[in-house]
């Protein structure tokens, strides 16, 4: 089965297999009439290979922001049903235009809005979750030899209200449709040509991965590699939809994201990539009474204020008190400090400390499951660069550390080299100028 | 019954009657965030008087043109289902924004798209006709004390495709909804403050009519007084929906358009207004054999080429031949001449003549039904001004003439004065400078 699947994937990419594909094009890819024409041409090339296609598109780049600003100008606290109705028009325009572009080229195409598929969601306007996709309409159109173009980012409630899935929701739409129609592959076209071992803007010799597992991709995505919406990767993993990231502008196989199966583990390098995030702040509550309920007393009000907590570290207590440290997004820092100042007023003896000049760096790789010593190797690399580690947090396929933000580039480059991720280079090593 | 109705209308306009009103705001009225805010304020004032409201809005001015251009850039022959899907987004944005503006002011409001009402239409994309409006959703929301905001210009087919009603279709949406929910009045807010006896840009002393019949309004509208979409007036007449034209920017009762009933006829002046159109061209086929089928032989190919024919005049034939003259929109002139040149090639002895420098002027008034001599009075006025009449066509409530375009202003002003339509004026008559 797996061997067959591997063969099929190879055949799809070589164009020898007539597959059912979902292709998703983001806002930059459909940002102008010329770009939409280019997407239409690409779709026609895929059709010429015999593939059957469902295409999901986002709003033209800038359009959603324009609509958001218009709505907020009219109602600063704009949200809910009528707000979603306004915002959803961006995708409605692009699906119609792409269908017209294909028809102009003699290719049968039909656009479908969220409610026409239908893509049923809950009523959480602005961040609705998909509950069901009826695939009959799509299959009927595919059987008519149409290219089916589905509006990303939008759905419909049980009672016929338009919803949006939240920013980046078009990726989720594409994966959900791929799952519903049992597509052979879901291809996400972006402005990058695949998933890299780390951000090429930080490490020149970052290498494109030809393959990565869903789990690794989740860790990479949630840590700031903004190639794919994390929800879409979760969805793909849950329904085992082979997901491929590739470039809208170049040809090339991109990066395939698949199940962590035996086959891929065997090929798997120890570490797949290094993710990082600057958008971090750290808060420490010192002298917390070492009693049940203390953690909840601290984080309860933070959660109630809609502040998302990332890493949490609590050491063994001494003298019946302990230090409790957690990280949050930097934008929430001031709000969180204010919440704690008032919520901890009754917890005697505690002290509040915080800093915004931190960053998080993570090694990610399913390979580390079966290899001991990765953490100590990581710490050694950082020690050699005299970088102090402020927090450590580990999961089965990830080790994250918090360090001073000024060491971010240095740490990422050193780890990238030490874990053998650097791309082969013709230029002499001298060409690479280290910068601290 | 009629007396009661007259009383009710008076009470609505004075705000003493809690009415069910449909209010329609066009593109200029919702052309910016500020304008949408002003519309919201106006709605709230109407609500404060106790009225229940359904509000129909158009796309923000310029938006539909922007979408049309985008679509045509992508597909020069853009049309059909996917084109309508693109164009319909203009209204989707404004209904959502207006609902948000009302909510911001503490007023309960909900936006509904064509498919959500639903407004069922046929499948004639781009110029769909309304077939049915289910009023349950609107009534349910009104019962919840909501202001219901309905997207104009759009509908949905039986199989769930988005349609548009064609340019100006929002007026039709408003009237159709007023008919469906049995509204007490349908109020069309425009950038003029009512219907005038003629175009005030041509006749300074044009007078605003407080009342006009559906029939008269139809003649006025179809002849170039672009206050209301002709379809919406037909619809209002058919379902007897009292229709009121009033200004978005000023307060004031505007012009009420109602049934031609005894009451109104009694009050009716002889002539209600003078309509005119410059957008005319005239074609004459000379020497047409005076045999059955000749007219069809001429106009058949014209109709097949989608050219609309307006006035048709054929005189009694002499020497077994006759002259056949008709008018068309000026933009169709060249196309029509080309069609005839090839279609009449087998009709021996005929000669084709045409001119684009004509205009049409019409007297309109239900009062002329019961008064003889209007036509001859009209011709005398024109003769006194030495204006040659090229064609004449009459209906029960209208007399239209075709004259050289250069006499348009002169003819309209002379007729306006002669039929007693001039507004009272404080200034001496000397202030009015005649211009030929």
PDB file of C-alpha atoms in Angstrom, chain B residues 226-403:
ATOM      1  CA  UNK B 226     -33.614  58.556 -15.436  1.00  0.00           C
ATOM      2  CA  UNK B 227     -35.032  58.883 -11.965  1.00  0.00           C
ATOM      3  CA  UNK B 228     -36.310  55.328 -11.663  1.00  0.00           C
ATOM      4  CA  UNK B 229     -35.678  52.056 -13.399  1.00  0.00           C
ATOM      5  CA  UNK B 230     -38.595  51.435 -15.746  1.00  0.00           C
ATOM      6  CA  UNK B 231     -38.858  47.797 -14.620  1.00  0.00           C
ATOM      7  CA  UNK B 232     -39.403  48.859 -11.047  1.00  0.00           C
ATOM      8  CA  UNK B 233     -42.257  51.162 -12.070  1.00  0.00           C
ATOM      9  CA  UNK B 234     -43.887  48.371 -14.088  1.00  0.00           C
ATOM     10  CA  UNK B 235     -43.554  46.093 -11.101  1.00  0.00           C
ATOM     11  CA  UNK B 236     -45.004  48.715  -8.762  1.00  0.00           C
ATOM     12  CA  UNK B 237     -47.918  49.280 -11.104  1.00  0.00           C
ATOM     13  CA  UNK B 238     -48.584  45.573 -11.514  1.00  0.00           C
ATOM     14  CA  UNK B 239     -48.667  44.916  -7.771  1.00  0.00           C
ATOM     15  CA  UNK B 240     -50.012  48.359  -6.861  1.00  0.00           C
ATOM     16  CA  UNK B 241     -47.099  49.249  -4.595  1.00  0.00           C
ATOM     17  CA  UNK B 242     -47.159  52.963  -3.722  1.00  0.00           C
ATOM     18  CA  UNK B 243     -43.769  54.214  -4.810  1.00  0.00           C
ATOM     19  CA  UNK B 244     -42.129  57.394  -3.598  1.00  0.00           C
ATOM     20  CA  UNK B 245     -39.036  59.070  -5.056  1.00  0.00           C
ATOM     21  CA  UNK B 246     -37.195  61.268  -2.593  1.00  0.00           C
ATOM     22  CA  UNK B 247     -33.783  62.724  -1.912  1.00  0.00           C
ATOM     23  CA  UNK B 248     -31.071  60.917   0.079  1.00  0.00           C
ATOM     24  CA  UNK B 249     -29.598  64.225   1.066  1.00  0.00           C
ATOM     25  CA  UNK B 250     -32.537  66.455   1.953  1.00  0.00           C
ATOM     26  CA  UNK B 251     -35.735  65.911   3.882  1.00  0.00           C
ATOM     27  CA  UNK B 252     -38.945  66.385   1.908  1.00  0.00           C
ATOM     28  CA  UNK B 253     -41.893  64.332   0.688  1.00  0.00           C
ATOM     29  CA  UNK B 254     -40.576  63.786  -2.855  1.00  0.00           C
ATOM     30  CA  UNK B 255     -42.977  62.481  -5.505  1.00  0.00           C
ATOM     31  CA  UNK B 256     -45.514  59.754  -4.910  1.00  0.00           C
ATOM     32  CA  UNK B 257     -46.215  57.387  -7.786  1.00  0.00           C
ATOM     33  CA  UNK B 258     -49.544  55.619  -7.470  1.00  0.00           C
ATOM     34  CA  UNK B 259     -52.394  53.983  -9.318  1.00  0.00           C
ATOM     35  CA  UNK B 260     -54.368  56.021 -11.760  1.00  0.00           C
ATOM     36  CA  UNK B 261     -57.550  56.133  -9.724  1.00  0.00           C
ATOM     37  CA  UNK B 262     -60.551  58.388  -9.795  1.00  0.00           C
ATOM     38  CA  UNK B 263     -59.228  60.542  -7.029  1.00  0.00           C
ATOM     39  CA  UNK B 264     -55.947  61.244  -8.728  1.00  0.00           C
ATOM     40  CA  UNK B 265     -57.536  61.776 -12.153  1.00  0.00           C
ATOM     41  CA  UNK B 266     -59.752  64.449 -10.732  1.00  0.00           C
ATOM     42  CA  UNK B 267     -56.754  66.323  -9.431  1.00  0.00           C
ATOM     43  CA  UNK B 268     -54.722  65.533 -12.492  1.00  0.00           C
ATOM     44  CA  UNK B 269     -53.454  68.346 -14.676  1.00  0.00           C
ATOM     45  CA  UNK B 270     -53.831  67.918 -18.410  1.00  0.00           C
ATOM     46  CA  UNK B 271     -50.130  67.231 -18.929  1.00  0.00           C
ATOM     47  CA  UNK B 272     -47.866  65.916 -16.195  1.00  0.00           C
ATOM     48  CA  UNK B 273     -44.544  66.354 -17.863  1.00  0.00           C
ATOM     49  CA  UNK B 274     -42.363  66.600 -20.903  1.00  0.00           C
ATOM     50  CA  UNK B 275     -39.866  63.856 -21.508  1.00  0.00           C
ATOM     51  CA  UNK B 276     -37.137  63.910 -24.098  1.00  0.00           C
ATOM     52  CA  UNK B 277     -34.254  61.851 -25.357  1.00  0.00           C
ATOM     53  CA  UNK B 278     -31.230  62.795 -27.419  1.00  0.00           C
ATOM     54  CA  UNK B 279     -30.108  59.214 -27.714  1.00  0.00           C
ATOM     55  CA  UNK B 280     -31.962  58.654 -30.979  1.00  0.00           C
ATOM     56  CA  UNK B 281     -31.308  57.855 -34.614  1.00  0.00           C
ATOM     57  CA  UNK B 282     -33.751  57.460 -37.466  1.00  0.00           C
ATOM     58  CA  UNK B 283     -33.667  55.095 -40.426  1.00  0.00           C
ATOM     59  CA  UNK B 284     -35.969  55.280 -43.426  1.00  0.00           C
ATOM     60  CA  UNK B 285     -36.357  52.569 -46.033  1.00  0.00           C
ATOM     61  CA  UNK B 286     -37.847  54.165 -49.146  1.00  0.00           C
ATOM     62  CA  UNK B 287     -39.656  52.340 -51.900  1.00  0.00           C
ATOM     63  CA  UNK B 288     -40.661  49.315 -49.851  1.00  0.00           C
ATOM     64  CA  UNK B 289     -43.068  47.066 -51.784  1.00  0.00           C
ATOM     65  CA  UNK B 290     -46.496  47.562 -50.224  1.00  0.00           C
ATOM     66  CA  UNK B 291     -47.073  43.847 -49.631  1.00  0.00           C
ATOM     67  CA  UNK B 292     -47.625  41.722 -46.519  1.00  0.00           C
ATOM     68  CA  UNK B 293     -44.375  40.767 -44.809  1.00  0.00           C
ATOM     69  CA  UNK B 294     -42.383  43.802 -45.874  1.00  0.00           C
ATOM     70  CA  UNK B 295     -42.209  45.247 -42.340  1.00  0.00           C
ATOM     71  CA  UNK B 296     -41.039  41.924 -40.985  1.00  0.00           C
ATOM     72  CA  UNK B 297     -38.439  41.650 -43.713  1.00  0.00           C
ATOM     73  CA  UNK B 298     -36.985  44.966 -42.567  1.00  0.00           C
ATOM     74  CA  UNK B 299     -37.282  44.638 -38.791  1.00  0.00           C
ATOM     75  CA  UNK B 300     -36.644  40.886 -38.463  1.00  0.00           C
ATOM     76  CA  UNK B 301     -32.884  41.152 -39.039  1.00  0.00           C
ATOM     77  CA  UNK B 302     -32.765  44.263 -36.795  1.00  0.00           C
ATOM     78  CA  UNK B 303     -34.329  42.360 -33.914  1.00  0.00           C
ATOM     79  CA  UNK B 304     -32.075  39.371 -34.562  1.00  0.00           C
ATOM     80  CA  UNK B 305     -29.092  41.699 -34.164  1.00  0.00           C
ATOM     81  CA  UNK B 306     -30.416  42.661 -30.710  1.00  0.00           C
ATOM     82  CA  UNK B 307     -31.186  46.204 -31.746  1.00  0.00           C
ATOM     83  CA  UNK B 308     -34.218  47.670 -30.014  1.00  0.00           C
ATOM     84  CA  UNK B 309     -36.621  49.583 -32.212  1.00  0.00           C
ATOM     85  CA  UNK B 310     -38.575  52.440 -30.656  1.00  0.00           C
ATOM     86  CA  UNK B 311     -40.953  54.431 -32.868  1.00  0.00           C
ATOM     87  CA  UNK B 312     -42.185  52.930 -36.135  1.00  0.00           C
ATOM     88  CA  UNK B 313     -44.046  54.926 -38.784  1.00  0.00           C
ATOM     89  CA  UNK B 314     -45.364  53.688 -42.079  1.00  0.00           C
ATOM     90  CA  UNK B 315     -47.549  55.780 -44.308  1.00  0.00           C
ATOM     91  CA  UNK B 316     -50.193  54.692 -46.741  1.00  0.00           C
ATOM     92  CA  UNK B 317     -48.413  53.474 -49.820  1.00  0.00           C
ATOM     93  CA  UNK B 318     -48.341  55.119 -53.236  1.00  0.00           C
ATOM     94  CA  UNK B 319     -47.580  53.333 -56.501  1.00  0.00           C
ATOM     95  CA  UNK B 320     -47.470  49.999 -54.670  1.00  0.00           C
ATOM     96  CA  UNK B 321     -44.529  51.159 -52.586  1.00  0.00           C
ATOM     97  CA  UNK B 322     -44.281  52.875 -49.227  1.00  0.00           C
ATOM     98  CA  UNK B 323     -41.728  54.503 -46.960  1.00  0.00           C
ATOM     99  CA  UNK B 324     -40.922  52.761 -43.707  1.00  0.00           C
ATOM    100  CA  UNK B 325     -39.266  54.764 -40.900  1.00  0.00           C
ATOM    101  CA  UNK B 326     -38.183  53.737 -37.426  1.00  0.00           C
ATOM    102  CA  UNK B 327     -36.028  55.051 -34.612  1.00  0.00           C
ATOM    103  CA  UNK B 328     -33.354  53.247 -32.607  1.00  0.00           C
ATOM    104  CA  UNK B 329     -30.800  54.146 -29.950  1.00  0.00           C
ATOM    105  CA  UNK B 330     -28.029  56.232 -31.465  1.00  0.00           C
ATOM    106  CA  UNK B 331     -25.347  53.737 -30.396  1.00  0.00           C
ATOM    107  CA  UNK B 332     -26.982  51.079 -32.584  1.00  0.00           C
ATOM    108  CA  UNK B 333     -27.143  53.250 -35.693  1.00  0.00           C
ATOM    109  CA  UNK B 334     -24.061  52.049 -37.565  1.00  0.00           C
ATOM    110  CA  UNK B 335     -24.774  48.424 -36.742  1.00  0.00           C
ATOM    111  CA  UNK B 336     -28.396  48.763 -37.907  1.00  0.00           C
ATOM    112  CA  UNK B 337     -27.368  50.355 -41.224  1.00  0.00           C
ATOM    113  CA  UNK B 338     -24.906  47.527 -41.834  1.00  0.00           C
ATOM    114  CA  UNK B 339     -27.547  44.898 -41.043  1.00  0.00           C
ATOM    115  CA  UNK B 340     -30.026  46.508 -43.452  1.00  0.00           C
ATOM    116  CA  UNK B 341     -27.487  46.984 -46.235  1.00  0.00           C
ATOM    117  CA  UNK B 342     -26.997  43.247 -46.372  1.00  0.00           C
ATOM    118  CA  UNK B 343     -30.536  42.097 -45.495  1.00  0.00           C
ATOM    119  CA  UNK B 344     -32.256  44.361 -48.023  1.00  0.00           C
ATOM    120  CA  UNK B 345     -29.944  43.487 -50.890  1.00  0.00           C
ATOM    121  CA  UNK B 346     -32.687  41.337 -52.432  1.00  0.00           C
ATOM    122  CA  UNK B 347     -35.480  43.893 -52.039  1.00  0.00           C
ATOM    123  CA  UNK B 348     -35.284  45.630 -55.389  1.00  0.00           C
ATOM    124  CA  UNK B 349     -35.708  49.381 -55.679  1.00  0.00           C
ATOM    125  CA  UNK B 350     -35.435  50.220 -52.012  1.00  0.00           C
ATOM    126  CA  UNK B 351     -33.311  53.084 -50.752  1.00  0.00           C
ATOM    127  CA  UNK B 352     -31.808  53.376 -47.286  1.00  0.00           C
ATOM    128  CA  UNK B 353     -31.610  56.752 -45.557  1.00  0.00           C
ATOM    129  CA  UNK B 354     -30.674  57.569 -42.000  1.00  0.00           C
ATOM    130  CA  UNK B 355     -29.732  60.328 -39.656  1.00  0.00           C
ATOM    131  CA  UNK B 356     -28.278  60.600 -36.184  1.00  0.00           C
ATOM    132  CA  UNK B 357     -29.104  64.263 -35.514  1.00  0.00           C
ATOM    133  CA  UNK B 358     -32.605  63.798 -34.199  1.00  0.00           C
ATOM    134  CA  UNK B 359     -34.232  63.827 -30.791  1.00  0.00           C
ATOM    135  CA  UNK B 360     -37.554  62.814 -29.360  1.00  0.00           C
ATOM    136  CA  UNK B 361     -39.860  65.022 -27.278  1.00  0.00           C
ATOM    137  CA  UNK B 362     -43.001  63.707 -25.610  1.00  0.00           C
ATOM    138  CA  UNK B 363     -45.948  65.180 -23.779  1.00  0.00           C
ATOM    139  CA  UNK B 364     -47.097  62.816 -21.053  1.00  0.00           C
ATOM    140  CA  UNK B 365     -50.286  62.954 -19.023  1.00  0.00           C
ATOM    141  CA  UNK B 366     -53.205  60.736 -18.114  1.00  0.00           C
ATOM    142  CA  UNK B 367     -55.286  63.912 -18.324  1.00  0.00           C
ATOM    143  CA  UNK B 368     -55.063  63.875 -22.131  1.00  0.00           C
ATOM    144  CA  UNK B 369     -57.291  60.797 -22.204  1.00  0.00           C
ATOM    145  CA  UNK B 370     -60.323  62.925 -21.561  1.00  0.00           C
ATOM    146  CA  UNK B 371     -59.220  65.979 -23.478  1.00  0.00           C
ATOM    147  CA  UNK B 372     -59.273  66.313 -27.230  1.00  0.00           C
ATOM    148  CA  UNK B 373     -57.029  68.718 -29.061  1.00  0.00           C
ATOM    149  CA  UNK B 374     -53.800  68.217 -27.117  1.00  0.00           C
ATOM    150  CA  UNK B 375     -51.971  67.024 -30.228  1.00  0.00           C
ATOM    151  CA  UNK B 376     -53.016  69.948 -32.357  1.00  0.00           C
ATOM    152  CA  UNK B 377     -52.127  72.365 -29.527  1.00  0.00           C
ATOM    153  CA  UNK B 378     -48.689  70.731 -29.366  1.00  0.00           C
ATOM    154  CA  UNK B 379     -48.157  71.017 -33.126  1.00  0.00           C
ATOM    155  CA  UNK B 380     -49.192  74.678 -33.031  1.00  0.00           C
ATOM    156  CA  UNK B 381     -46.605  75.473 -30.348  1.00  0.00           C
ATOM    157  CA  UNK B 382     -43.907  73.864 -32.481  1.00  0.00           C
ATOM    158  CA  UNK B 383     -45.103  75.575 -35.644  1.00  0.00           C
ATOM    159  CA  UNK B 384     -44.973  78.936 -33.860  1.00  0.00           C
ATOM    160  CA  UNK B 385     -41.313  78.193 -33.108  1.00  0.00           C
ATOM    161  CA  UNK B 386     -40.775  77.094 -36.738  1.00  0.00           C
ATOM    162  CA  UNK B 387     -39.706  73.597 -35.701  1.00  0.00           C
ATOM    163  CA  UNK B 388     -40.292  70.928 -38.322  1.00  0.00           C
ATOM    164  CA  UNK B 389     -41.810  67.652 -37.090  1.00  0.00           C
ATOM    165  CA  UNK B 390     -40.211  64.582 -38.699  1.00  0.00           C
ATOM    166  CA  UNK B 391     -42.225  61.806 -37.075  1.00  0.00           C
ATOM    167  CA  UNK B 392     -45.281  61.588 -34.828  1.00  0.00           C
ATOM    168  CA  UNK B 393     -46.365  58.728 -32.634  1.00  0.00           C
ATOM    169  CA  UNK B 394     -49.170  58.699 -30.097  1.00  0.00           C
ATOM    170  CA  UNK B 395     -50.440  56.519 -27.288  1.00  0.00           C
ATOM    171  CA  UNK B 396     -53.304  56.972 -24.890  1.00  0.00           C
ATOM    172  CA  UNK B 397     -51.332  59.160 -22.472  1.00  0.00           C
ATOM    173  CA  UNK B 398     -48.442  60.346 -24.621  1.00  0.00           C
ATOM    174  CA  UNK B 399     -47.671  62.226 -27.810  1.00  0.00           C
ATOM    175  CA  UNK B 400     -44.133  61.855 -29.108  1.00  0.00           C
ATOM    176  CA  UNK B 401     -42.505  63.778 -31.918  1.00  0.00           C
ATOM    177  CA  UNK B 402     -39.125  63.469 -33.583  1.00  0.00           C
ATOM    178  CA  UNK B 403     -37.399  66.737 -34.456  1.00  0.00           C
TER     179      UNK B 403
END
